[in-house]
Amino acid sequence: QPRAKSGTGHEVRRLFASLDVQVRRAFSALAMNTYRPYLNTARSTLNAALCLRNFPSQIVERHNKPEVEVRGSKELLLNPILIARTDQEKCLIEASVNSVRVSFAIKQADEIERILTKKFTSFLMQRSEQFVVMRRKPTDGYNISFLITHHHLETMWKAKLLDFIITFMEDVNKEISAMRIALNSRARIVAEEFLKDFASDK
């Protein structure tokens, strides 16, 4: 009889654990639905900013550098646009005559999400050359940045480029949320196994 009770209790704990995971996933899906208008605003603003042209440097002969990075001529820079969903979650679009830099700050509610975001974005930025438009180092105060030049628009479809950036950021948020759920589930199972010895002693 005691074995049957302990087995039933273990099944109940697992049931509650699975329900907790399902509830967290439902809240994550709801958060993504509210996240969509923010991304749509970023997409439309970035689409308007991507009116670029080939513009050589006015300072150095035969040099063609992204003016948004060099910042050698103030008349070639446009006013930066900040799109903020919250204080922690925002998008900065910096435009110039021949390049645009877009930076995203990802929401980090606690220390665990800060660690997950830092590790995951660092993993992606170490492979920035495979993403073509991703910067190896983000803008100060942001987690990930993209640099788009006139050369990219000459060799790629503008709509496809916008789709890539918006879908990429949506997938990054989904991946971080999934890692957080998986980490909490593993921590709960480890805590249960660790506390079993104390429960059996009593």
Coordinates of C-alpha atoms in Angstrom, one line a residue:
Q1 CA 0.0 0.0 0.0
P2 CA 2.7 2.6 0.8
R3 CA 4.3 1.9 -2.5
A4 CA 1.1 2.6 -4.3
K5 CA 0.7 5.9 -2.5
S6 CA 4.2 7.0 -3.3
G7 CA 3.7 6.0 -6.9
T8 CA 0.5 7.9 -7.1
G9 CA 2.1 11.0 -5.5
H10 CA 4.9 10.8 -8.0
E11 CA 2.4 10.7 -10.9
V12 CA 0.5 13.7 -9.5
R13 CA 3.8 15.7 -9.3
R14 CA 4.6 14.8 -12.8
L15 CA 1.1 15.8 -13.9
F16 CA 1.4 19.2 -12.2
A17 CA 4.8 19.7 -13.8
S18 CA 3.4 19.0 -17.3
L19 CA 0.5 21.3 -16.6
D20 CA 2.9 24.0 -15.5
V21 CA 4.9 23.6 -18.7
Q22 CA 1.7 23.8 -20.8
V23 CA 0.6 27.0 -18.9
R24 CA 4.0 28.6 -19.5
R25 CA 3.8 27.7 -23.2
A26 CA 0.3 29.3 -23.4
F27 CA 1.6 32.5 -21.8
S28 CA 4.6 32.4 -24.2
A29 CA 2.2 32.1 -27.2
L30 CA 0.1 35.0 -25.8
A31 CA 3.2 37.1 -25.4
M32 CA 4.2 36.4 -29.0
N33 CA 0.8 37.7 -30.1
T34 CA 1.4 41.0 -28.3
Y35 CA 4.9 41.0 -29.7
R36 CA 3.7 41.0 -33.3
P37 CA 2.6 44.7 -33.5
Y38 CA 6.0 45.8 -32.2
L39 CA 7.8 43.8 -34.9
N40 CA 5.4 45.1 -37.5
T41 CA 6.2 48.7 -36.5
A42 CA 9.9 47.9 -36.7
R43 CA 9.4 46.3 -40.1
S44 CA 7.5 49.3 -41.6
T45 CA 10.0 51.8 -40.2
L46 CA 13.0 49.8 -41.4
N47 CA 11.4 49.5 -44.8
A48 CA 11.1 53.3 -45.0
A49 CA 14.7 53.7 -43.9
L50 CA 16.1 51.3 -46.5
C51 CA 16.3 53.9 -49.3
L52 CA 20.0 53.6 -49.8
R53 CA 22.4 54.6 -52.6
N54 CA 26.0 54.1 -53.5
F55 CA 27.8 57.1 -51.9
P56 CA 31.6 57.3 -51.8
S57 CA 33.4 58.9 -48.8
Q58 CA 33.6 62.7 -48.9
I59 CA 36.8 62.6 -46.8
V60 CA 38.9 59.8 -48.2
E61 CA 39.3 59.3 -51.9
R62 CA 38.2 56.0 -53.4
H63 CA 36.7 54.8 -50.1
N64 CA 33.2 53.7 -49.7
K65 CA 32.4 53.0 -46.1
P66 CA 29.0 52.7 -44.3
E67 CA 28.4 56.3 -43.1
V68 CA 26.3 55.1 -40.2
E69 CA 29.5 53.5 -38.8
V70 CA 32.1 56.0 -39.8
R71 CA 30.1 59.1 -38.9
G72 CA 32.5 61.4 -40.8
S73 CA 29.9 63.7 -42.3
K74 CA 26.9 64.7 -40.2
E75 CA 24.9 65.9 -43.2
L76 CA 24.8 62.3 -44.4
L77 CA 23.2 61.0 -41.2
L78 CA 19.4 60.9 -40.5
N79 CA 17.8 61.2 -37.1
P80 CA 17.8 57.8 -35.2
I81 CA 14.4 56.3 -34.6
L82 CA 13.6 54.4 -31.3
I83 CA 10.8 52.0 -31.2
A84 CA 10.2 50.8 -27.6
R85 CA 7.7 48.2 -26.4
T86 CA 8.9 48.4 -22.8
D87 CA 11.9 50.0 -21.1
Q88 CA 13.9 46.8 -21.7
E89 CA 12.5 45.8 -25.1
K90 CA 13.3 48.3 -27.9
C91 CA 14.6 48.7 -31.4
L92 CA 16.9 51.5 -32.6
I93 CA 17.1 52.3 -36.3
E94 CA 20.0 54.5 -37.4
A95 CA 20.0 55.5 -41.0
S96 CA 22.4 57.3 -43.4
V97 CA 22.7 57.9 -47.1
N98 CA 24.3 54.5 -47.8
S99 CA 23.7 52.3 -44.8
V100 CA 21.3 51.5 -42.0
R101 CA 22.1 50.0 -38.6
V102 CA 19.2 48.4 -36.7
S103 CA 19.7 47.2 -33.1
F104 CA 17.4 45.2 -30.8
A105 CA 17.2 45.0 -27.1
I106 CA 15.7 41.7 -25.9
K107 CA 13.5 41.6 -22.8
Q108 CA 15.4 40.1 -19.8
A109 CA 13.1 39.8 -16.7
D110 CA 15.6 38.2 -14.3
E111 CA 19.2 37.0 -14.0
I112 CA 18.4 33.7 -15.8
E113 CA 17.1 35.4 -18.9
R114 CA 20.0 37.8 -18.9
I115 CA 22.4 34.8 -18.9
L116 CA 20.5 32.9 -21.6
T117 CA 20.2 36.0 -23.8
K118 CA 23.9 36.8 -23.4
K119 CA 25.1 33.3 -24.2
F120 CA 22.7 32.8 -27.1
T121 CA 23.3 36.1 -28.8
S122 CA 27.1 35.6 -28.3
F123 CA 26.8 32.2 -30.0
L124 CA 25.0 33.8 -33.0
M125 CA 27.3 36.8 -33.3
Q126 CA 30.4 34.6 -33.4
R127 CA 28.9 33.2 -36.6
S128 CA 27.9 36.6 -38.0
E129 CA 29.6 36.1 -41.4
Q130 CA 27.0 33.3 -42.1
F131 CA 24.2 35.8 -41.5
V132 CA 25.8 38.4 -43.8
V133 CA 24.0 41.5 -42.3
M134 CA 24.7 40.8 -38.6
R135 CA 27.3 42.8 -36.7
R136 CA 29.9 40.9 -34.7
K137 CA 29.4 43.4 -31.8
P138 CA 26.1 45.0 -30.9
T139 CA 25.5 48.7 -30.3
D140 CA 26.0 49.8 -26.7
G141 CA 22.9 49.1 -24.7
Y142 CA 21.5 46.5 -27.1
N143 CA 21.8 42.7 -27.5
I144 CA 22.1 42.3 -31.2
S145 CA 22.6 44.6 -34.2
F146 CA 22.4 44.4 -38.0
L147 CA 24.2 46.5 -40.6
I148 CA 22.6 46.9 -44.0
T149 CA 24.5 48.7 -46.8
H150 CA 23.6 49.7 -50.4
H151 CA 25.6 46.6 -51.5
H152 CA 23.2 44.3 -49.7
L153 CA 20.2 45.9 -51.4
E154 CA 21.9 45.6 -54.8
T155 CA 22.4 41.8 -54.3
M156 CA 19.4 40.8 -52.3
W157 CA 15.6 41.3 -52.4
K158 CA 14.6 44.1 -50.0
A159 CA 11.4 42.3 -48.9
K160 CA 13.3 39.1 -48.2
L161 CA 15.9 41.0 -46.2
L162 CA 13.2 42.5 -44.1
D163 CA 11.5 39.1 -43.6
F164 CA 14.8 37.6 -42.5
I165 CA 15.5 40.3 -39.8
I166 CA 11.9 40.3 -38.4
T167 CA 11.6 36.5 -38.5
F168 CA 15.1 36.1 -37.0
M169 CA 14.2 38.3 -34.0
E170 CA 10.9 36.5 -33.5
D171 CA 12.7 33.2 -33.5
V172 CA 15.3 34.4 -31.1
N173 CA 12.6 35.4 -28.6
K174 CA 10.9 32.1 -29.0
E175 CA 14.1 30.2 -28.5
I176 CA 15.0 32.1 -25.3
S177 CA 11.5 31.5 -23.9
A178 CA 11.8 27.8 -24.8
M179 CA 15.2 27.5 -23.1
R180 CA 13.8 29.2 -20.0
I181 CA 10.9 26.7 -19.8
A182 CA 13.3 23.7 -20.3
L183 CA 15.6 25.1 -17.7
N184 CA 12.8 25.5 -15.1
S185 CA 11.5 22.0 -15.9
R186 CA 15.0 20.4 -15.4
A187 CA 15.6 22.4 -12.2
R188 CA 12.2 21.2 -10.8
I189 CA 13.0 17.5 -11.6
V190 CA 16.5 17.9 -10.0
A191 CA 15.0 19.4 -6.9
E192 CA 12.5 16.6 -6.6
E193 CA 15.2 13.9 -6.9
F194 CA 17.4 15.7 -4.4
L195 CA 14.6 16.1 -1.9
K196 CA 13.5 12.4 -2.2
D197 CA 16.2 11.3 0.2
F198 CA 15.0 13.7 2.9
A199 CA 11.4 12.6 2.4
S200 CA 12.4 8.8 2.6
D201 CA 14.4 9.4 5.8
K202 CA 11.3 10.8 7.5

